[in-house]
mmCIF file of C-alpha atoms in Angstrom:
data_model
loop_
_atom_site.group_PDB
_atom_site.id
_atom_site.type_symbol
_atom_site.label_atom_id
_atom_site.label_comp_id
_atom_site.label_asym_id
_atom_site.label_seq_id
_atom_site.Cartn_x
_atom_site.Cartn_y
_atom_site.Cartn_z
ATOM 1 C CA PRO A 7 48.439 103.718 122.578
ATOM 2 C CA LEU A 8 50.293 100.075 122.335
ATOM 3 C CA SER A 9 53.298 101.316 124.186
ATOM 4 C CA LYS A 10 49.448 101.769 127.114
ATOM 5 C CA ALA A 11 49.072 98.450 127.080
ATOM 6 C CA THR A 12 51.951 97.060 127.290
ATOM 7 C CA ILE A 13 52.917 99.169 129.841
ATOM 8 C CA PHE A 14 49.981 98.771 131.647
ATOM 9 C CA GLY A 15 50.704 95.105 131.735
ATOM 10 C CA GLY A 16 53.927 95.680 133.425
ATOM 11 C CA ALA A 17 53.382 97.739 136.235
ATOM 12 C CA VAL A 18 50.292 94.789 137.239
ATOM 13 C CA ILE A 19 53.700 92.838 137.620
ATOM 14 C CA ASN A 20 55.353 94.938 139.775
ATOM 15 C CA ASN A 21 52.557 95.282 141.840
ATOM 16 C CA LEU A 22 52.167 91.497 142.382
ATOM 17 C CA PHE A 23 56.126 92.279 143.366
ATOM 18 C CA HIS A 24 56.014 95.202 145.389
ATOM 19 C CA VAL A 25 52.186 94.260 147.359
ATOM 20 C CA GLY A 26 54.443 92.420 149.838
ATOM 21 C CA ARG A 27 57.116 94.790 151.094
ATOM 22 C CA ARG A 28 58.607 96.504 153.065
ATOM 23 C CA HIS A 29 60.078 100.685 154.186
ATOM 24 C CA PRO A 30 62.922 99.845 153.763
ATOM 25 C CA ARG A 31 63.548 102.404 156.668
ATOM 26 C CA MET A 32 60.231 102.067 158.170
ATOM 27 C CA ASP A 33 57.513 99.059 159.571
ATOM 28 C CA ARG A 34 55.124 100.139 156.723
ATOM 29 C CA PRO A 35 54.151 99.147 153.552
ATOM 30 C CA LEU A 36 56.392 100.356 150.533
ATOM 31 C CA VAL A 37 53.869 102.214 148.997
ATOM 32 C CA ALA A 38 54.154 105.985 149.925
ATOM 33 C CA TYR A 39 50.013 105.712 150.616
ATOM 34 C CA ASP A 40 50.342 109.665 151.110
ATOM 35 C CA VAL A 41 51.521 110.668 147.597
ATOM 36 C CA VAL A 42 49.040 107.821 146.528
ATOM 37 C CA PHE A 43 46.571 109.993 147.889
ATOM 38 C CA VAL A 44 47.870 113.845 147.051
ATOM 39 C CA MET A 45 48.221 113.077 143.879
ATOM 40 C CA GLY A 46 45.806 110.046 142.821
ATOM 41 C CA PRO A 47 43.241 112.822 141.613
ATOM 42 C CA GLY A 48 44.852 114.349 140.021
ATOM 43 C CA ILE A 49 46.778 111.916 137.643
ATOM 44 C CA LEU A 50 43.657 109.944 136.543
ATOM 45 C CA SER A 51 41.868 114.052 135.940
ATOM 46 C CA GLY A 52 45.228 114.209 133.790
ATOM 47 C CA THR A 53 45.304 111.393 131.595
ATOM 48 C CA VAL A 54 41.980 111.584 129.961
ATOM 49 C CA LEU A 55 42.392 115.827 129.358
ATOM 50 C CA GLY A 56 46.392 113.746 127.798
ATOM 51 C CA VAL A 57 44.298 112.088 125.725
ATOM 52 C CA LEU A 58 41.905 114.042 124.607
ATOM 53 C CA LEU A 59 44.968 116.647 123.921
ATOM 54 C CA ASN A 60 46.137 113.557 122.136
ATOM 55 C CA GLY A 61 43.921 113.590 119.502
ATOM 56 C CA VAL A 62 43.441 117.005 118.782
ATOM 57 C CA ALA A 63 47.386 118.906 118.355
ATOM 58 C CA PRO A 64 49.278 118.565 115.990
ATOM 59 C CA GLY A 65 51.967 115.691 115.877
ATOM 60 C CA TRP A 66 54.549 119.168 116.059
ATOM 61 C CA ILE A 67 53.908 119.822 119.541
ATOM 62 C CA LEU A 68 53.628 115.795 121.084
ATOM 63 C CA ALA A 69 57.590 115.335 119.025
ATOM 64 C CA VAL A 70 58.585 119.006 120.707
ATOM 65 C CA LEU A 71 57.019 117.955 124.772
ATOM 66 C CA ILE A 72 58.266 114.589 124.189
ATOM 67 C CA ALA A 73 61.549 115.417 123.568
ATOM 68 C CA ALA A 74 61.491 118.610 125.584
ATOM 69 C CA VAL A 75 60.198 116.734 128.584
ATOM 70 C CA LEU A 76 62.546 113.581 128.846
ATOM 71 C CA ALA A 77 65.078 115.838 128.273
ATOM 72 C CA ALA A 78 64.845 117.309 131.414
ATOM 73 C CA ALA A 79 63.195 114.023 133.880
ATOM 74 C CA THR A 80 66.857 112.564 131.929
ATOM 75 C CA TRP A 81 68.759 115.054 132.738
ATOM 76 C CA SER A 82 67.430 115.007 136.711
ATOM 77 C CA THR A 83 67.501 111.503 136.530
ATOM 78 C CA ALA A 84 71.357 111.418 136.005
ATOM 79 C CA ARG A 85 71.846 113.891 139.104
ATOM 80 C CA LYS A 86 70.288 112.204 141.483
ATOM 81 C CA THR A 87 72.007 109.362 140.028
ATOM 82 C CA LEU A 88 75.488 110.785 140.871
ATOM 83 C CA GLU A 89 74.206 111.798 144.742
ATOM 84 C CA ILE A 90 72.614 108.455 146.119
ATOM 85 C CA TYR A 91 75.995 107.453 144.550
ATOM 86 C CA ASP A 92 78.054 109.701 146.584
ATOM 87 C CA SER A 93 75.515 109.242 149.724
ATOM 88 C CA GLU A 94 76.134 105.678 150.257
ATOM 89 C CA THR A 95 79.890 105.363 148.974
ATOM 90 C CA ARG A 96 80.162 107.531 151.837
ATOM 91 C CA GLU A 97 77.562 105.185 154.215
ATOM 92 C CA ALA A 98 79.690 102.075 153.282
ATOM 93 C CA ALA A 99 82.710 103.890 154.091
ATOM 94 C CA ALA A 100 80.910 105.497 157.521
ATOM 95 C CA ALA A 101 80.046 101.403 158.076
ATOM 96 C CA GLY A 102 83.514 99.404 157.225
ATOM 97 C CA GLU A 103 84.765 102.197 160.139
ATOM 98 C CA ASP A 104 82.704 101.746 162.506
ATOM 99 C CA ASP A 105 83.030 97.648 161.836
ATOM 100 C CA SER A 106 87.033 98.812 162.605
ATOM 101 C CA ASP A 107 86.093 100.206 166.239
ATOM 102 C CA GLY A 108 84.418 96.961 166.913
ATOM 103 C CA GLY A 109 80.897 99.752 166.539
ATOM 104 C CA GLY A 110 78.795 96.586 165.344
ATOM 105 C CA GLY A 111 78.859 99.142 161.551
ATOM 106 C CA ARG A 112 74.918 99.360 162.741
ATOM 107 C CA SER A 113 73.421 102.065 160.786
ATOM 108 C CA ASP A 114 70.004 104.404 160.382
ATOM 109 C CA ARG A 115 68.861 101.697 158.034
ATOM 110 C CA GLU A 116 69.374 99.323 161.043
ATOM 111 C CA GLU A 117 67.780 101.377 163.110
ATOM 112 C CA GLY A 118 64.538 102.813 161.894
ATOM 113 C CA VAL A 119 62.175 101.853 163.953
ATOM 114 C CA ARG A 120 64.158 101.117 166.949
ATOM 115 C CA ARG A 121 63.943 105.381 167.907
ATOM 116 C CA PRO A 122 62.284 106.079 170.674
ATOM 117 C CA LEU A 123 58.369 107.448 169.540
ATOM 118 C CA LEU A 124 58.309 110.890 170.652
ATOM 119 C CA ASP A 125 60.587 113.224 171.279
ATOM 120 C CA HIS A 126 60.419 113.997 175.311
ATOM 121 C CA GLY A 127 63.208 116.844 174.490
ATOM 122 C CA GLY A 128 60.496 118.669 172.381
ATOM 123 C CA PRO A 129 58.046 121.630 173.305
ATOM 124 C CA GLY A 130 54.914 120.540 175.935
ATOM 125 C CA LYS A 131 56.346 117.602 175.997
ATOM 126 C CA ALA A 132 57.584 117.248 179.880
ATOM 127 C CA GLY A 133 59.016 113.391 180.209
ATOM 128 C CA SER A 134 56.329 112.402 182.290
ATOM 129 C CA GLY A 135 53.101 112.775 182.490
ATOM 130 C CA PRO A 136 48.924 111.797 181.939
ATOM 131 C CA GLY A 137 49.385 114.814 178.370
ATOM 132 C CA VAL A 138 52.975 112.702 177.913
ATOM 133 C CA ALA A 139 50.785 109.119 177.959
ATOM 134 C CA ASP A 140 47.569 110.218 175.706
ATOM 135 C CA ALA A 141 50.167 111.980 173.294
ATOM 136 C CA GLU A 142 52.636 107.999 173.016
ATOM 137 C CA GLU A 143 49.381 106.419 172.863
ATOM 138 C CA ARG A 144 47.653 108.939 169.586
ATOM 139 C CA LEU A 145 51.221 108.434 168.211
ATOM 140 C CA ALA A 146 51.173 104.200 168.977
ATOM 141 C CA ALA A 147 48.388 103.750 167.524
ATOM 142 C CA LEU A 148 49.106 106.104 164.481
ATOM 143 C CA LEU A 149 52.457 103.648 163.499
ATOM 144 C CA GLU A 150 50.531 100.738 163.891
ATOM 145 C CA ARG A 151 47.898 102.568 161.294
ATOM 146 C CA GLU A 152 50.810 102.816 159.066
ATOM 147 C CA ARG A 153 51.795 98.874 159.342
ATOM 148 C CA GLY A 154 49.867 97.912 156.923
ATOM 149 C CA HIS A 155 48.557 99.113 153.377
ATOM 150 C CA ASP A 156 46.313 102.284 154.027
ATOM 151 C CA LEU A 157 42.786 101.489 152.452
ATOM 152 C CA TRP A 158 41.812 104.650 152.849
ATOM 153 C CA ALA A 159 43.972 105.964 149.993
ATOM 154 C CA ILE A 160 43.791 102.580 147.638
ATOM 155 C CA GLY A 161 39.596 103.229 148.637
ATOM 156 C CA ALA A 162 39.808 106.729 147.159
ATOM 157 C CA LEU A 163 42.057 106.053 144.213
ATOM 158 C CA VAL A 164 39.607 103.202 143.247
ATOM 159 C CA ALA A 165 36.961 105.779 143.866
ATOM 160 C CA ALA A 166 38.260 108.330 141.643
ATOM 161 C CA TRP A 167 38.854 105.574 138.858
ATOM 162 C CA ALA A 168 35.480 104.331 138.467
ATOM 163 C CA VAL A 169 34.167 108.417 138.280
ATOM 164 C CA ILE A 170 36.478 109.091 135.622
ATOM 165 C CA SER A 171 36.579 105.634 133.358
ATOM 166 C CA SER A 172 32.278 106.012 133.548
ATOM 167 C CA LEU A 173 32.418 109.263 132.800
ATOM 168 C CA CYS A 174 34.986 108.029 129.533
ATOM 169 C CA ILE A 175 32.582 105.866 129.062
ATOM 170 C CA ILE A 176 28.691 108.084 129.067
ATOM 171 C CA LYS A 177 30.580 110.252 126.489
ATOM 172 C CA ALA A 178 32.239 106.996 124.304
ATOM 173 C CA GLY A 179 28.295 105.559 124.756
ATOM 174 C CA VAL A 180 29.216 102.277 125.415
ATOM 175 C CA PHE A 181 27.046 99.628 126.792
ATOM 176 C CA LEU A 182 24.666 102.316 127.502
ATOM 177 C CA PRO A 183 20.902 103.177 125.588
ATOM 178 C CA LEU A 184 23.120 107.372 126.396
ATOM 179 C CA GLN A 185 24.335 108.544 122.920
ATOM 180 C CA VAL A 186 26.728 111.516 123.524
ATOM 181 C CA ALA A 187 27.510 113.007 119.671
ATOM 182 C CA CYS A 188 31.257 113.388 119.791
ATOM 183 C CA GLY A 189 32.555 116.612 119.625
ATOM 184 C CA SER A 190 29.051 118.449 121.141
ATOM 185 C CA GLY A 191 28.642 120.401 123.848
ATOM 186 C CA PRO A 192 27.832 117.518 126.401
ATOM 187 C CA TYR A 193 30.797 116.032 124.647
ATOM 188 C CA TRP A 194 33.571 118.326 126.289
ATOM 189 C CA LEU A 195 31.280 118.982 129.072
ATOM 190 C CA LEU A 196 31.851 115.054 129.978
ATOM 191 C CA ALA A 197 35.354 115.724 128.947
ATOM 192 C CA LEU A 198 36.995 117.865 131.177
ATOM 193 C CA LEU A 199 34.431 116.953 133.816
ATOM 194 C CA PRO A 200 36.978 115.027 135.556
ATOM 195 C CA LEU A 201 38.657 118.918 135.913
ATOM 196 C CA ALA A 202 35.940 119.862 138.405
ATOM 197 C CA ILE A 203 36.764 116.343 139.856
ATOM 198 C CA TYR A 204 40.194 117.137 140.449
ATOM 199 C CA LEU A 205 39.782 120.649 141.797
ATOM 200 C CA VAL A 206 36.898 119.461 144.330
ATOM 201 C CA ALA A 207 39.258 116.432 145.861
ATOM 202 C CA HIS A 208 42.138 119.209 145.566
ATOM 203 C CA TRP A 209 40.451 121.017 148.000
ATOM 204 C CA PHE A 210 39.418 118.234 150.662
ATOM 205 C CA ILE A 211 42.849 116.113 150.401
ATOM 206 C CA THR A 212 44.855 119.444 150.527
ATOM 207 C CA SER A 213 42.124 119.256 153.905
ATOM 208 C CA ARG A 214 42.834 115.851 155.277
ATOM 209 C CA MET A 215 47.034 116.051 154.395
ATOM 210 C CA LEU A 216 47.838 119.354 156.535
ATOM 211 C CA ARG A 217 45.192 117.777 159.500
ATOM 212 C CA ILE A 218 47.938 115.060 159.416
ATOM 213 C CA HIS A 219 50.750 116.648 158.663
ATOM 214 C CA ASP A 220 50.304 119.042 162.921
ATOM 215 C CA GLU A 221 49.385 115.984 164.384
ATOM 216 C CA LYS A 222 52.655 113.969 163.623
ATOM 217 C CA ILE A 223 54.679 116.747 164.479
ATOM 218 C CA SER A 224 51.915 117.802 168.021
ATOM 219 C CA LEU A 225 53.275 114.119 169.066
ATOM 220 C CA GLY A 226 57.003 114.607 167.778
ATOM 221 C CA TYR A 227 56.855 111.330 165.214
ATOM 222 C CA ARG A 228 59.821 111.033 164.133
ATOM 223 C CA PHE A 229 60.124 111.305 159.593
ATOM 224 C CA ALA A 230 62.132 108.434 158.667
ATOM 225 C CA GLU A 231 64.918 110.109 155.228
ATOM 226 C CA GLY A 232 62.862 111.305 151.925
ATOM 227 C CA ASP A 233 59.186 110.765 153.917
ATOM 228 C CA MET A 234 56.943 114.185 151.737
ATOM 229 C CA ARG A 235 57.127 117.047 154.556
ATOM 230 C CA TRP A 236 52.415 117.793 153.897
ATOM 231 C CA THR A 237 53.724 121.670 154.097
ATOM 232 C CA VAL A 238 51.488 123.742 152.514
ATOM 233 C CA PRO A 239 53.431 124.891 149.490
ATOM 234 C CA ASN A 240 54.038 120.876 149.873
ATOM 235 C CA VAL A 241 50.834 120.084 148.674
ATOM 236 C CA HIS A 242 49.673 122.130 145.956
ATOM 237 C CA LEU A 243 52.973 121.260 144.761
ATOM 238 C CA VAL A 244 52.573 117.377 144.231
ATOM 239 C CA SER A 245 48.529 117.590 143.734
ATOM 240 C CA ALA A 246 49.373 119.918 140.661
ATOM 241 C CA SER A 247 52.486 118.285 139.356
ATOM 242 C CA GLY A 248 50.126 114.584 139.219
ATOM 243 C CA LEU A 249 47.820 116.534 137.588
ATOM 244 C CA PHE A 250 50.810 117.950 135.076
ATOM 245 C CA PHE A 251 52.179 114.420 134.892
ATOM 246 C CA GLY A 252 48.717 112.613 135.035
ATOM 247 C CA ILE A 253 48.209 115.503 130.966
ATOM 248 C CA THR A 254 51.902 114.390 129.529
ATOM 249 C CA ALA A 255 51.067 110.430 130.275
ATOM 250 C CA GLY A 256 47.365 110.946 128.586
ATOM 251 C CA ALA A 257 48.867 113.216 125.555
ATOM 252 C CA LEU A 258 52.597 111.339 125.301
ATOM 253 C CA GLY A 259 52.056 108.150 125.541
ATOM 254 C CA SER A 260 54.228 107.884 128.381
ATOM 255 C CA GLY A 261 52.864 105.672 130.958
ATOM 256 C CA GLY A 262 53.032 108.166 133.780
ATOM 257 C CA GLY A 263 55.979 107.113 135.723
ATOM 258 C CA MET A 264 58.990 107.708 133.530
ATOM 259 C CA LEU A 265 58.019 111.222 135.153
ATOM 260 C CA LEU A 266 57.039 110.750 138.204
ATOM 261 C CA GLY A 267 59.763 108.547 139.147
ATOM 262 C CA PRO A 268 61.954 111.047 138.922
ATOM 263 C CA PHE A 269 59.668 113.608 140.359
ATOM 264 C CA LEU A 270 59.724 111.277 144.307
ATOM 265 C CA LEU A 271 63.438 110.954 143.754
ATOM 266 C CA GLU A 272 64.151 115.273 143.674
ATOM 267 C CA PHE A 273 62.085 114.783 146.169
ATOM 268 C CA GLY A 274 64.430 112.984 148.443
ATOM 269 C CA MET A 275 61.923 109.716 148.712
ATOM 270 C CA GLN A 276 64.045 106.801 148.086
ATOM 271 C CA PRO A 277 64.750 105.128 145.388
ATOM 272 C CA LEU A 278 62.535 101.826 145.761
ATOM 273 C CA VAL A 279 60.065 103.836 148.172
ATOM 274 C CA ALA A 280 59.362 106.435 144.874
ATOM 275 C CA MET A 281 59.993 102.747 142.266
ATOM 276 C CA ALA A 282 56.754 101.250 144.287
ATOM 277 C CA THR A 283 54.690 104.255 144.289
ATOM 278 C CA THR A 284 55.710 104.840 140.695
ATOM 279 C CA SER A 285 54.106 101.870 139.645
ATOM 280 C CA PHE A 286 51.451 101.138 142.175
ATOM 281 C CA PHE A 287 49.823 105.121 139.864
ATOM 282 C CA VAL A 288 51.136 103.430 137.191
ATOM 283 C CA VAL A 289 48.216 100.287 136.652
ATOM 284 C CA PHE A 290 45.613 103.265 137.639
ATOM 285 C CA THR A 291 46.785 105.829 134.515
ATOM 286 C CA THR A 292 47.340 102.751 131.866
ATOM 287 C CA ALA A 293 43.695 101.252 132.986
ATOM 288 C CA THR A 294 42.371 104.148 132.777
ATOM 289 C CA THR A 295 43.989 105.635 129.693
ATOM 290 C CA THR A 296 43.874 102.346 127.713
ATOM 291 C CA VAL A 297 40.167 102.114 128.385
ATOM 292 C CA GLN A 298 40.189 105.469 125.911
ATOM 293 C CA TYR A 299 42.429 104.495 123.700
ATOM 294 C CA ILE A 300 39.359 101.902 122.862
ATOM 295 C CA LEU A 301 37.122 104.006 123.473
ATOM 296 C CA LEU A 302 38.276 105.987 120.124
ATOM 297 C CA GLY A 303 38.918 103.322 117.827
ATOM 298 C CA GLN A 304 43.003 103.740 118.199
ATOM 299 C CA LEU A 305 42.880 100.516 120.560
ATOM 300 C CA THR A 306 41.387 97.970 119.811
ATOM 301 C CA VAL A 307 41.429 95.130 122.219
ATOM 302 C CA ASP A 308 43.460 91.180 120.951
ATOM 303 C CA TYR A 309 46.818 93.870 120.769
ATOM 304 C CA ALA A 310 45.534 94.958 123.918
ATOM 305 C CA LEU A 311 46.002 92.055 125.392
ATOM 306 C CA PHE A 312 48.839 90.745 123.647
ATOM 307 C CA PHE A 313 50.509 93.359 124.443
ATOM 308 C CA SER A 314 50.222 93.666 127.907
ATOM 309 C CA ALA A 315 51.135 90.493 128.397
ATOM 310 C CA VAL A 316 54.265 91.084 126.634
ATOM 311 C CA GLY A 317 54.604 93.427 129.232
ATOM 312 C CA ALA A 318 54.095 91.260 132.037
ATOM 313 C CA VAL A 319 56.630 89.298 131.114
ATOM 314 C CA GLY A 320 58.736 92.108 131.122
ATOM 315 C CA ALA A 321 57.896 93.777 134.152
ATOM 316 C CA ALA A 322 58.794 89.684 135.758
ATOM 317 C CA VAL A 323 62.530 89.179 133.740
ATOM 318 C CA GLY A 324 63.209 92.755 135.577
ATOM 319 C CA ASN A 325 61.415 92.133 138.605
ATOM 320 C CA VAL A 326 63.781 89.314 139.555
ATOM 321 C CA GLY A 327 67.200 90.599 138.221
ATOM 322 C CA LEU A 328 66.718 94.189 140.459
ATOM 323 C CA THR A 329 65.798 92.506 143.185
ATOM 324 C CA ALA A 330 68.500 90.304 143.229
ATOM 325 C CA LEU A 331 70.864 93.008 141.827
ATOM 326 C CA VAL A 332 70.423 95.067 145.308
ATOM 327 C CA ARG A 333 70.482 91.988 147.419
ATOM 328 C CA TRP A 334 73.853 91.177 145.640
ATOM 329 C CA SER A 335 75.116 94.972 145.941
ATOM 330 C CA ARG A 336 73.371 96.169 149.059
ATOM 331 C CA ARG A 337 73.174 100.319 146.888
ATOM 332 C CA SER A 338 70.173 101.090 145.463
ATOM 333 C CA TRP A 339 71.448 103.824 143.201
ATOM 334 C CA TYR A 340 72.036 101.008 140.078
ATOM 335 C CA LEU A 341 68.025 101.156 140.369
ATOM 336 C CA VAL A 342 68.347 104.747 139.119
ATOM 337 C CA ALA A 343 70.426 104.591 136.855
ATOM 338 C CA ILE A 344 69.288 102.255 134.773
ATOM 339 C CA MET A 345 66.266 104.348 134.658
ATOM 340 C CA CYS A 346 68.230 106.840 133.708
ATOM 341 C CA ALA A 347 69.299 104.537 130.572
ATOM 342 C CA LEU A 348 65.644 103.879 129.984
ATOM 343 C CA LEU A 349 64.917 107.594 130.290
ATOM 344 C CA ALA A 350 67.155 108.669 127.568
ATOM 345 C CA VAL A 351 66.417 105.500 125.117
ATOM 346 C CA SER A 352 63.328 106.364 126.019
ATOM 347 C CA MET A 353 63.569 110.183 124.943
ATOM 348 C CA VAL A 354 65.335 109.045 121.312
ATOM 349 C CA LEU A 355 63.479 106.412 120.463
ATOM 350 C CA MET A 356 59.695 108.625 121.228
ATOM 351 C CA THR A 357 61.111 111.715 119.354
ATOM 352 C CA TRP A 358 61.851 109.473 116.562
ATOM 353 C CA VAL A 359 57.943 107.939 116.694
ATOM 354 C CA SER A 360 56.398 111.100 116.756
ATOM 355 C CA TRP A 361 58.304 112.931 114.130
ATOM 356 C CA VAL A 362 57.345 109.399 112.316
ATOM 357 C CA ASP A 363 54.536 109.859 112.947
ATOM 358 C CA LEU A 364 54.171 114.163 111.707
ATOM 359 C CA HIS A 365 55.092 113.099 108.478
ATOM 360 C CA SER A 366 52.185 110.582 108.662
ATOM 361 C CA PHE A 367 49.601 113.158 109.893
ATOM 362 C CA GLY A 368 50.468 115.593 108.283
ATOM 363 C CA ALA A 369 51.458 119.493 110.882
ATOM 364 C CA GLY A 370 48.425 120.615 111.361
ATOM 365 C CA PRO A 371 45.410 119.724 114.505
ATOM 366 C CA ARG A 372 43.712 116.364 113.931
ATOM 367 C CA ASP A 373 40.450 115.670 114.281
ATOM 368 C CA ILE A 374 39.351 113.240 117.696
ATOM 369 C CA CYS A 375 36.569 112.415 116.126
ATOM 370 C CA GLU A 376 37.811 111.439 113.243
ATOM 371 C CA PRO A 377 39.860 107.053 113.927
ATOM 372 C CA LYS A 378 43.497 106.777 113.557
ATOM 373 C CA MET A 379 43.712 102.973 113.829
#
């Protein structure tokens, strides 16, 4: 619970730093709002289920899960660090050769938004005509929408957070005359209701994202390196992964970011975009789980406020330092390497703490209605 409060404070500061930053290759915000829209309901629903798992699962199960999950994330991130290092080294060498040949060394990063909006050589897209003009107008409107923050995705995530948090408050009987006995049938109905919310949201999100993706393809939209392609398998995979990451965030105290970041990198997302998108999610996941821990009696408000402040100060210092490092080096593999190092340290420390808790609370199932303070 203390880790949740600390991570929440840090995530708030991270988003204040990221809100005005732009995508490294396209004229749009740094946060990938399409990913936010697809994964959001699953992550938030999963945090509720994860907190329940944390309250009832034997300590040894949590310890094994922490070690296994963080080990896999560390390995994946280490491999991705080497891939990005090799790629950026080759790009730097190629840019140096272009400079020596008088080509100016202009890279795809510099040309990102200057590419043609429409591929006139594609099927059904002759070089001129009313159809092409209409397609160009629609594509220009789509790109104009992408230049700003996606209020639809943000609103959907805020709405999901509000509904799920309200269910937690009702379940706890806080500030309301309705009292739901812990462990009763209505209690577990409210506890598992977020899963039904996720399934309904997944159906709606899938149909919307597939429609938008098909429209982009038909208009000749040029995807940037690292952009998600919302095909049917990808939508289902990313959405279900959000549910899994939410469960691990609630159950293991990871905040979700330690798994979400490596996952997005595996999909080829730009490191800066992956980090900003992860930070955006973490605000909501940690807010949800921190509130639940307070309602369950596992965290007091004064401790939550203190450790949130500690996390905020650490995030501010880290953001200033990392921003300076990236600007000086013009490389992003440093960010992934730092993430890998933090994952490795977290794997050791969290596994050790879990085993200590195992000896303190025993190896059997626990009573979720008994305060753990």
